[in-house]
PDB file of C-alpha atoms in Angstrom:
ATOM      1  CA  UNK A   1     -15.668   1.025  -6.304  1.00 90.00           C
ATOM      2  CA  UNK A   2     -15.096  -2.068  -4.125  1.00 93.00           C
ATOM      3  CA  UNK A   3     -15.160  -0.641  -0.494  1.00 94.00           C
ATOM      4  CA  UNK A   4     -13.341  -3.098   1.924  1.00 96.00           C
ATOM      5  CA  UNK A   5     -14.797  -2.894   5.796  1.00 97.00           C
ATOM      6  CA  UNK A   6     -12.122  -4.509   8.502  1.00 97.00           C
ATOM      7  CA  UNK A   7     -13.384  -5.330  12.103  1.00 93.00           C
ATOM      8  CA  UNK A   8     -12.653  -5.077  14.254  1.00 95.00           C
ATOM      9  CA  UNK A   9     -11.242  -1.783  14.608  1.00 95.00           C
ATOM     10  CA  UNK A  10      -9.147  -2.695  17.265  1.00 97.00           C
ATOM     11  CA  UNK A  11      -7.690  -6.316  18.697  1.00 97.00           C
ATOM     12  CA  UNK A  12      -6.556  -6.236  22.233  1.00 97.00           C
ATOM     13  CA  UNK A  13      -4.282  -9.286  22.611  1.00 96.00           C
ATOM     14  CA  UNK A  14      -1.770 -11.001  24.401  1.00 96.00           C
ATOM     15  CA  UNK A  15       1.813 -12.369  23.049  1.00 96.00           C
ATOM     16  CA  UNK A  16       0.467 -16.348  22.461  1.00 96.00           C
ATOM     17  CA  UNK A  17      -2.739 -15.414  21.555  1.00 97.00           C
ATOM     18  CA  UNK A  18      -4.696 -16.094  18.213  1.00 97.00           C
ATOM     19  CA  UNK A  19      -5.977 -12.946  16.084  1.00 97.00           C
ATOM     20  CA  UNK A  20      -8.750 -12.901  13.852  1.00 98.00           C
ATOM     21  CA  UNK A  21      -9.200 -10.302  11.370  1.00 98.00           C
ATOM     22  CA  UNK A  22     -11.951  -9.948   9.415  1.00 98.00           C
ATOM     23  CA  UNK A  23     -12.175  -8.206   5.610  1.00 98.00           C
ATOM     24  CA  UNK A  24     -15.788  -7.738   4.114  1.00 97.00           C
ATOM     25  CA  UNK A  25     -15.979  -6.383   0.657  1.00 96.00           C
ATOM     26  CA  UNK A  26     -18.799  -4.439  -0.294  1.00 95.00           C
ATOM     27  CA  UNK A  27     -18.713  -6.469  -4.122  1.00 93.00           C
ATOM     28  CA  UNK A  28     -17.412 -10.229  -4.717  1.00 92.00           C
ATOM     29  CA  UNK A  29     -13.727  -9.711  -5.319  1.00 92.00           C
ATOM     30  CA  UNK A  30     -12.719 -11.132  -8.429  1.00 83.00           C
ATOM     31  CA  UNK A  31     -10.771 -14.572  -8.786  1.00 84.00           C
ATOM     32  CA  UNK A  32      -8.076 -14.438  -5.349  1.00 89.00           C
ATOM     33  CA  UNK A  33      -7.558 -11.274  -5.753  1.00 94.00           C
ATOM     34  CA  UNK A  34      -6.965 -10.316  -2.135  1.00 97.00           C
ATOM     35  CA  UNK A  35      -3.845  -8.841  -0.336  1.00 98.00           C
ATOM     36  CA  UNK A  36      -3.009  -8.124   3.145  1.00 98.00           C
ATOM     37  CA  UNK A  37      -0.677  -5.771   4.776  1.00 98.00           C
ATOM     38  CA  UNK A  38       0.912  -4.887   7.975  1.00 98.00           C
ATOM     39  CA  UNK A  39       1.960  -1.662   8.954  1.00 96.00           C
ATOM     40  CA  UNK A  40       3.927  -0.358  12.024  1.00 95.00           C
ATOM     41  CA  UNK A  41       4.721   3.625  12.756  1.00 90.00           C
ATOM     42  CA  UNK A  42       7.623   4.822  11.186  1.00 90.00           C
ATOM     43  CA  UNK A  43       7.879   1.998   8.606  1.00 94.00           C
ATOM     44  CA  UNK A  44       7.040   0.822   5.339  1.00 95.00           C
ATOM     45  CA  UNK A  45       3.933  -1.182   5.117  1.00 96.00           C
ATOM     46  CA  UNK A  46       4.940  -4.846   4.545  1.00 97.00           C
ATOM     47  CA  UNK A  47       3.077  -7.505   2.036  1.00 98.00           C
ATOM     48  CA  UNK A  48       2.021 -10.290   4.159  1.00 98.00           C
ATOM     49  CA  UNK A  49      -0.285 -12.632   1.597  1.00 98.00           C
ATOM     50  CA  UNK A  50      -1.654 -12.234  -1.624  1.00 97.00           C
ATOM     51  CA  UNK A  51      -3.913 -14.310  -3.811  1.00 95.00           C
ATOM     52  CA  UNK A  52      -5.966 -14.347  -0.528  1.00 96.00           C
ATOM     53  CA  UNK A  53      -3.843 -17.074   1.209  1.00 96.00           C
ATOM     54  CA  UNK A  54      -0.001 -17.527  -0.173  1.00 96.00           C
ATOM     55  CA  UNK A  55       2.508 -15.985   1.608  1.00 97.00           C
ATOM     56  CA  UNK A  56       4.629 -13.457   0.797  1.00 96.00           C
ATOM     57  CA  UNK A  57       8.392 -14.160   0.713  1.00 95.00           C
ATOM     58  CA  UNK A  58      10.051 -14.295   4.109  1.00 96.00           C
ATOM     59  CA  UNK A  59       6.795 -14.156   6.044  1.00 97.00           C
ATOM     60  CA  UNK A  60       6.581 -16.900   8.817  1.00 97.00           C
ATOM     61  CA  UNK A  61       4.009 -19.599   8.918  1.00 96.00           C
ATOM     62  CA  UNK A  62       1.876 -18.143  11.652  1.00 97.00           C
ATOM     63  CA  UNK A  63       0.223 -15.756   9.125  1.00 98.00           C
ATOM     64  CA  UNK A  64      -2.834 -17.260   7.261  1.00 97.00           C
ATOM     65  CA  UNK A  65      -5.166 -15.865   4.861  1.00 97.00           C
ATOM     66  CA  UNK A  66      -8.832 -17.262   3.702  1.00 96.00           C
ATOM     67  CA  UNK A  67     -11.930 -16.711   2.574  1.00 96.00           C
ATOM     68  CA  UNK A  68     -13.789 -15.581  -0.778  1.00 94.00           C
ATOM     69  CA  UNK A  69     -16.288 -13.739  -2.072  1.00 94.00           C
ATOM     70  CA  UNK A  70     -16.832 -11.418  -0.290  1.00 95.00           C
ATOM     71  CA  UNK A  71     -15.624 -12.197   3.087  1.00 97.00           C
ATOM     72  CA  UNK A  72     -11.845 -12.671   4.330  1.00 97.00           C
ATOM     73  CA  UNK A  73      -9.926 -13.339   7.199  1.00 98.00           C
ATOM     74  CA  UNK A  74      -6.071 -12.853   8.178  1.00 98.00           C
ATOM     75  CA  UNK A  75      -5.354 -15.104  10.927  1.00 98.00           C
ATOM     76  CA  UNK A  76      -1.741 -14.844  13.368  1.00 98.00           C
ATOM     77  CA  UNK A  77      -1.897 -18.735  14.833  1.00 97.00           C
ATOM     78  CA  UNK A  78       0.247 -17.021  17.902  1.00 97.00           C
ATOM     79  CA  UNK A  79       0.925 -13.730  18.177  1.00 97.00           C
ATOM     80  CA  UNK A  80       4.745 -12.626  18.659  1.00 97.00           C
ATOM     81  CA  UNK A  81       5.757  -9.369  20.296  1.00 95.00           C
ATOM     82  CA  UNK A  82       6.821  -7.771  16.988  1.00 96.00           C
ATOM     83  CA  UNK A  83       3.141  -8.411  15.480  1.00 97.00           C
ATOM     84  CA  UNK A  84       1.949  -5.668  16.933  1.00 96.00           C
ATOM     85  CA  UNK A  85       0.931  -3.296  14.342  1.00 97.00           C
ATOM     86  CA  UNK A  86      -2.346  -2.257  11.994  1.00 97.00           C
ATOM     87  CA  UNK A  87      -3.445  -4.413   9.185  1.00 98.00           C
ATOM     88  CA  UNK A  88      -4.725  -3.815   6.170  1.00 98.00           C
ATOM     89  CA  UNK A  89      -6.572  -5.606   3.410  1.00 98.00           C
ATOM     90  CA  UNK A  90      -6.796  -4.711  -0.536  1.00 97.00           C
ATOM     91  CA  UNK A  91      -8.443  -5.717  -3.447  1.00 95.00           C
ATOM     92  CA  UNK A  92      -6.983  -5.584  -6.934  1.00 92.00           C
ATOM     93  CA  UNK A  93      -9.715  -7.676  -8.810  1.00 85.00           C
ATOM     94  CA  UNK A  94     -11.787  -4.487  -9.741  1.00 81.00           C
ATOM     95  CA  UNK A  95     -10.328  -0.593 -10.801  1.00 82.00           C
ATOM     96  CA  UNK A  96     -10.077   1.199  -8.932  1.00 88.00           C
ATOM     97  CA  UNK A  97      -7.991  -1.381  -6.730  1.00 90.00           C
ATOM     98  CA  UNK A  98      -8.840  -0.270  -2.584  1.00 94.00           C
ATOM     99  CA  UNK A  99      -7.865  -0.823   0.880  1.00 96.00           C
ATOM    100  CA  UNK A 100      -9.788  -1.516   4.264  1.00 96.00           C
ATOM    101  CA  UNK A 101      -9.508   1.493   7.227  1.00 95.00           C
ATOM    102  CA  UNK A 102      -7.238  -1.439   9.181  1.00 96.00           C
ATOM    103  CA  UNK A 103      -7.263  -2.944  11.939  1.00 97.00           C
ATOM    104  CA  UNK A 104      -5.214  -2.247  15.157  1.00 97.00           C
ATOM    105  CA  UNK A 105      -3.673  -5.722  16.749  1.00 97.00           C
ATOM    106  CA  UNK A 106      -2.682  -3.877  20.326  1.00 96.00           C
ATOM    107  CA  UNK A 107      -1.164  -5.120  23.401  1.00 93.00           C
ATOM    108  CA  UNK A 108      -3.788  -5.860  25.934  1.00 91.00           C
TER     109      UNK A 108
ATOM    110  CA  UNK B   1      19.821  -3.121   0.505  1.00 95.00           C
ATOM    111  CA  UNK B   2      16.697  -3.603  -1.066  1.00 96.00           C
ATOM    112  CA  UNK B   3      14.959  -0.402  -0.323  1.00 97.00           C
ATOM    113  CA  UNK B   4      12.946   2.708  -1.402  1.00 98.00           C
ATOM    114  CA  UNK B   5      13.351   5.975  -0.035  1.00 98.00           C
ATOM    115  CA  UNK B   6      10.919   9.058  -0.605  1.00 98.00           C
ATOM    116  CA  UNK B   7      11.844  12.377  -0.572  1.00 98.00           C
ATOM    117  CA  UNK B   8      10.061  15.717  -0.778  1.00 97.00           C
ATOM    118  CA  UNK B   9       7.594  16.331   1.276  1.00 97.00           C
ATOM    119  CA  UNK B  10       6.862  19.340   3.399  1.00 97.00           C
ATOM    120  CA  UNK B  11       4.580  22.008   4.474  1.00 97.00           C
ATOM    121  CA  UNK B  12       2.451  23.953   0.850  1.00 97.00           C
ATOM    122  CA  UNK B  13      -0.394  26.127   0.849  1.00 97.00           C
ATOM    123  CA  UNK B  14      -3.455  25.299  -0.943  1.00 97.00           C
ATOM    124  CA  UNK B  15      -2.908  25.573  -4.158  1.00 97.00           C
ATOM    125  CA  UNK B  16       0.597  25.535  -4.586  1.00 97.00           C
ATOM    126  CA  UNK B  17       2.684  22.702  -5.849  1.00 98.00           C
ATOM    127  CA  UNK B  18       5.414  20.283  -4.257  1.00 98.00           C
ATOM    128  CA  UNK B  19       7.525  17.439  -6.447  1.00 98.00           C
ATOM    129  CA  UNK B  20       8.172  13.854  -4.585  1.00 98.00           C
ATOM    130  CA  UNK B  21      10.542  11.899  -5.454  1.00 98.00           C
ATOM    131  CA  UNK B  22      11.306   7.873  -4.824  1.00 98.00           C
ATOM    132  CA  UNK B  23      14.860   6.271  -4.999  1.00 98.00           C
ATOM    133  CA  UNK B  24      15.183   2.893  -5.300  1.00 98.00           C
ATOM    134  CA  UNK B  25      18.236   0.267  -4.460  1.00 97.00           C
ATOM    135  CA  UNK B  26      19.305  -2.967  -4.343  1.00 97.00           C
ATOM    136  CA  UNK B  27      16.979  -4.110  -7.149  1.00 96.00           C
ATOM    137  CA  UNK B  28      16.711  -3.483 -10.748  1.00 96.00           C
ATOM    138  CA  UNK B  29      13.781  -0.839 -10.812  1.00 96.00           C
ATOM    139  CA  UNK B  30      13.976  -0.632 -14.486  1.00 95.00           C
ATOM    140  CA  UNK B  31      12.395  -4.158 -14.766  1.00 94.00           C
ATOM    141  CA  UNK B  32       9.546  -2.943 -12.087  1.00 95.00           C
ATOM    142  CA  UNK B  33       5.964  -0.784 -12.758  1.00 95.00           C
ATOM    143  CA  UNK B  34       5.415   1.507  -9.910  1.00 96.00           C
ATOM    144  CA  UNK B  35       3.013   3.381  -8.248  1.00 96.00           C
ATOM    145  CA  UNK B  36       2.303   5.896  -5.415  1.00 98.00           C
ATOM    146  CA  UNK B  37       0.070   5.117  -2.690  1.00 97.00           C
ATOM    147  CA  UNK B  38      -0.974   7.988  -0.048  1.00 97.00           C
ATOM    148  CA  UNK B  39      -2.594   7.631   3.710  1.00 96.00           C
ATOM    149  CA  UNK B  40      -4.028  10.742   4.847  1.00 96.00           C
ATOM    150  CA  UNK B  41      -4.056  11.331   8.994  1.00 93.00           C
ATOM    151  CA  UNK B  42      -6.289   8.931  10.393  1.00 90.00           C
ATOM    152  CA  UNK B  43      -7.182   6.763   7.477  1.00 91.00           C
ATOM    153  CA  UNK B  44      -6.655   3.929   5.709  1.00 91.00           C
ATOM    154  CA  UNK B  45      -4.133   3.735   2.444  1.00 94.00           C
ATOM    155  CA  UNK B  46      -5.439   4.937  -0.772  1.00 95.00           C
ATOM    156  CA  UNK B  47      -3.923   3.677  -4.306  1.00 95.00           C
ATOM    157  CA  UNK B  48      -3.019   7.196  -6.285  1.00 96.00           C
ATOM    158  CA  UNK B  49      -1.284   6.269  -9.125  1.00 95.00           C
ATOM    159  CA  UNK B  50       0.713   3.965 -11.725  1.00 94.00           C
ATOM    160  CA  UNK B  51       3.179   3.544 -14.148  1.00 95.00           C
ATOM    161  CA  UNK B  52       5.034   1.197 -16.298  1.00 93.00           C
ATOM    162  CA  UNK B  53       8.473   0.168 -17.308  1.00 94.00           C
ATOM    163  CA  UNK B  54       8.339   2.625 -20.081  1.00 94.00           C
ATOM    164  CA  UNK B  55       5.953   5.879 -19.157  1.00 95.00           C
ATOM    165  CA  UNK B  56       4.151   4.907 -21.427  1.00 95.00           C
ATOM    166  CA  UNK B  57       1.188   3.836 -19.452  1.00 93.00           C
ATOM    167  CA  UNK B  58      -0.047   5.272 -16.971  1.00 95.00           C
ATOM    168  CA  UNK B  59      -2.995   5.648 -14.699  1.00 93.00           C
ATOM    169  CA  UNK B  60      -4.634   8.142 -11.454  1.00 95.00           C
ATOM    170  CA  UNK B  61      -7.248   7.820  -8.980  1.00 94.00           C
ATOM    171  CA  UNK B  62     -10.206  10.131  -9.765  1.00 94.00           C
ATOM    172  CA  UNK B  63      -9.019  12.314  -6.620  1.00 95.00           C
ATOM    173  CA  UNK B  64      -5.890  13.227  -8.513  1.00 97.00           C
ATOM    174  CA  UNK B  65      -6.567  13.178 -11.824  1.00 97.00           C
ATOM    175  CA  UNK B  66      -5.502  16.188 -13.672  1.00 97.00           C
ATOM    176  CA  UNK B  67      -3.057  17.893 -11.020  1.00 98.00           C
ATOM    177  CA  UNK B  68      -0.722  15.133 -10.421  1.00 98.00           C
ATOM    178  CA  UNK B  69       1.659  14.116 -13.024  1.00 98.00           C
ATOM    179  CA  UNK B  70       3.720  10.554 -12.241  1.00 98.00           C
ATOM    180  CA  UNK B  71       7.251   9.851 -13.868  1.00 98.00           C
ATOM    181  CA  UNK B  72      10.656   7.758 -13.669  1.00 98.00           C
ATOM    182  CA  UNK B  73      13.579   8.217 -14.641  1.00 98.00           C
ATOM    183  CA  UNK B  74      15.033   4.664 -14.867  1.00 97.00           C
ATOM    184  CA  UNK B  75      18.979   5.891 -15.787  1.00 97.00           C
ATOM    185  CA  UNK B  76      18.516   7.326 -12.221  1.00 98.00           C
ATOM    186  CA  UNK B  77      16.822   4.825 -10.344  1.00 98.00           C
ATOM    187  CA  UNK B  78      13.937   6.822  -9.462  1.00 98.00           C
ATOM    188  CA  UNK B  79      10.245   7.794  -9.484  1.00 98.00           C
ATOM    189  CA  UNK B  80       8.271  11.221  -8.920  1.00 98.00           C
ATOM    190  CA  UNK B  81       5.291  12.234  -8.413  1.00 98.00           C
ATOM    191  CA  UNK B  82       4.656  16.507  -9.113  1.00 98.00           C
ATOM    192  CA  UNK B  83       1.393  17.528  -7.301  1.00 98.00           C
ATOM    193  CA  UNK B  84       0.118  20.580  -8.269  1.00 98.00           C
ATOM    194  CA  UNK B  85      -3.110  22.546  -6.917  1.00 97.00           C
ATOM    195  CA  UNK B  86      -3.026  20.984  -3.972  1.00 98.00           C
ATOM    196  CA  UNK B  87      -5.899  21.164  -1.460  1.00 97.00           C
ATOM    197  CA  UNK B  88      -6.335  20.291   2.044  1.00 97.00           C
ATOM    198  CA  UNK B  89      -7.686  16.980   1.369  1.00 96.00           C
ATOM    199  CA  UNK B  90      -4.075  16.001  -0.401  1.00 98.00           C
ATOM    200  CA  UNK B  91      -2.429  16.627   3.190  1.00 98.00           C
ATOM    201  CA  UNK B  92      -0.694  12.600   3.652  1.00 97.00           C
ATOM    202  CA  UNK B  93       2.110  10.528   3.891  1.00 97.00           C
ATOM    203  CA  UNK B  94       2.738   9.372   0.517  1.00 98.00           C
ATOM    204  CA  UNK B  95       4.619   6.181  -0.422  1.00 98.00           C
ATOM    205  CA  UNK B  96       6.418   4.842  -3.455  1.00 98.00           C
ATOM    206  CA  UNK B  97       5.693   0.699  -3.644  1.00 97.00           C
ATOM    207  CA  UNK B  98       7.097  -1.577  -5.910  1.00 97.00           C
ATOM    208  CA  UNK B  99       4.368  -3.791  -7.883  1.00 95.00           C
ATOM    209  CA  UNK B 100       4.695  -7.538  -7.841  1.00 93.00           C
ATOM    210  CA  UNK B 101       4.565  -7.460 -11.466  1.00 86.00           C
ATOM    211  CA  UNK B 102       7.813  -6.782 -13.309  1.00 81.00           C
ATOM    212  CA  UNK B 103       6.378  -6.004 -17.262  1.00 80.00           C
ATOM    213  CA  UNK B 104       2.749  -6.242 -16.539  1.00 85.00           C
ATOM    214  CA  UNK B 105       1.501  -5.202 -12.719  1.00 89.00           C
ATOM    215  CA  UNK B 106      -0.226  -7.475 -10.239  1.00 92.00           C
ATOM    216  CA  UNK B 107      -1.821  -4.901  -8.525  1.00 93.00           C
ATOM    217  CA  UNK B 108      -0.033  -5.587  -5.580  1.00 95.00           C
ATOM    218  CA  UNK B 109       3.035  -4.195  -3.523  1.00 96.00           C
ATOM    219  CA  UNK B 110       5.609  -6.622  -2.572  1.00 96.00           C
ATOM    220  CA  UNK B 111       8.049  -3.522  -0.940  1.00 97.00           C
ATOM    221  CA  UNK B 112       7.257   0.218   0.086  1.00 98.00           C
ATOM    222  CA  UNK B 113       9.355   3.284   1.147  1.00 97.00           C
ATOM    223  CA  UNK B 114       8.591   5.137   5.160  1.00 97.00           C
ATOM    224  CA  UNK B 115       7.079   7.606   3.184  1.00 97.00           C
ATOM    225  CA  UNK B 116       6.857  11.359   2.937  1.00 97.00           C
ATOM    226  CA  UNK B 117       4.719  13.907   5.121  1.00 97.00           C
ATOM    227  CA  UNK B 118       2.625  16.233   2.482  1.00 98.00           C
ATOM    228  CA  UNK B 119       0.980  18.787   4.587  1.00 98.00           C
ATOM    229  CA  UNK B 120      -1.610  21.593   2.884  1.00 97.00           C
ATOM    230  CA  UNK B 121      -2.332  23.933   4.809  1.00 95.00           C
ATOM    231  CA  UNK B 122      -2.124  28.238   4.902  1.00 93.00           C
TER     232      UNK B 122
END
């Protein structure tokens, strides 16, 4: 199994600020195949990229994903109040496909 | 709308057995594989199961396999998942979430449900 670690566990921002999330698989992750998600209480998780950098439909600009291998990265360019929320990463290259703990993008 | 909505959930004892369901709208969830994805309190999301247009395949994590059974019922618009022997470790919020994919899956989720509360406990 391809065990995903995000860090940090925890982003303390401000509204303008730039986040940084990282996504280190334990294995290479085949081809792009690399999603992230956000998640806020309450609601449905939402697909923010797949293929490790296009974005989903309907999700703004500011959201960027990179990397490969074995190490990925979400970046928010400038962080809007509604951003606030946990994100997650997931792999689908290898069975069975698995997600990262998250990581919390607070207010700070 | 374009929406899922899960239904179901509650509070079992170990051991017992509880049915979820999933109702979809707004899209044509015939021409969609499915799947059930769970987050138990505290931790991160963990892919359970899968199915395809027809039921006719279908797959389960190892942590499942052999208690939970995963169907659709595509007159109806719906999915279900029926857990049986259920332990303490089941105890999550499970979600239905539409694959990418329409007749073969991409192995990722393009729209979830708010998901259900499961709770196992005597």
């Amino acid at each position: 199994e391809n065990v995903l670690t995000q860090s940090p566990g925890t982003l303390s921002l401000s509204p303008g600020e730039r986040a940084t999330l990282s996504c280190r698989a334990s294995q290479s992750v085949s081809s792009t195949y690399l999603a992230w998600y956000q998640h806020k209480p309450g609601q449905a998780p939402r697909l923010l990229i797949y293929g490790i950098s296009s974005r989903a439909t309907g999700i703004p600009d500011r959201f960027s994903g990179s990397g490969s291998g074995t190490d990925f990265t979400l970046t928010i360019s400038r962080l809007e109040p509604e951003d606030f929320a946990v994100y997650y990463c997931q792999q689908y290259g290898s069975p069975p496909l698995t997600f990262g703990g998250g990581t919390k993008v607070e207010i700070k | 709308e374009v929406q899922l909505v899960e239904s179901g959930g509650g509070l079992v004892q170990p051991g017992g057995s509880l049915r979820l369901s999933c109702a979809a709208s707004g899209f044509t969830f015939s021409s969609y594989v499915m799947n059930w994805v769970r987050q138990a309190p505290g931790k991160g999301l963990e892919w359970i199961s899968y199915i395809d247009l027809t039921s006719s395949t279908i797959y389960f994590a190892d942590s499942v396999k052999g208690r939970f059974t995963i169907s659709r019922d595509n007159a109806k618009n719906s999915l279900y998942l029926q857990m049986n022997s259920l332990r303490d470790e089941d105890t999550a919020v499970y979600y239905c979430a539409r694959d990418h994919g329409k007749t073969t899956p991409y192995w990722y989720f393009d729209l979830w449900g708010r998901g259900t509360l499961v709770t196992v406990s005597s």
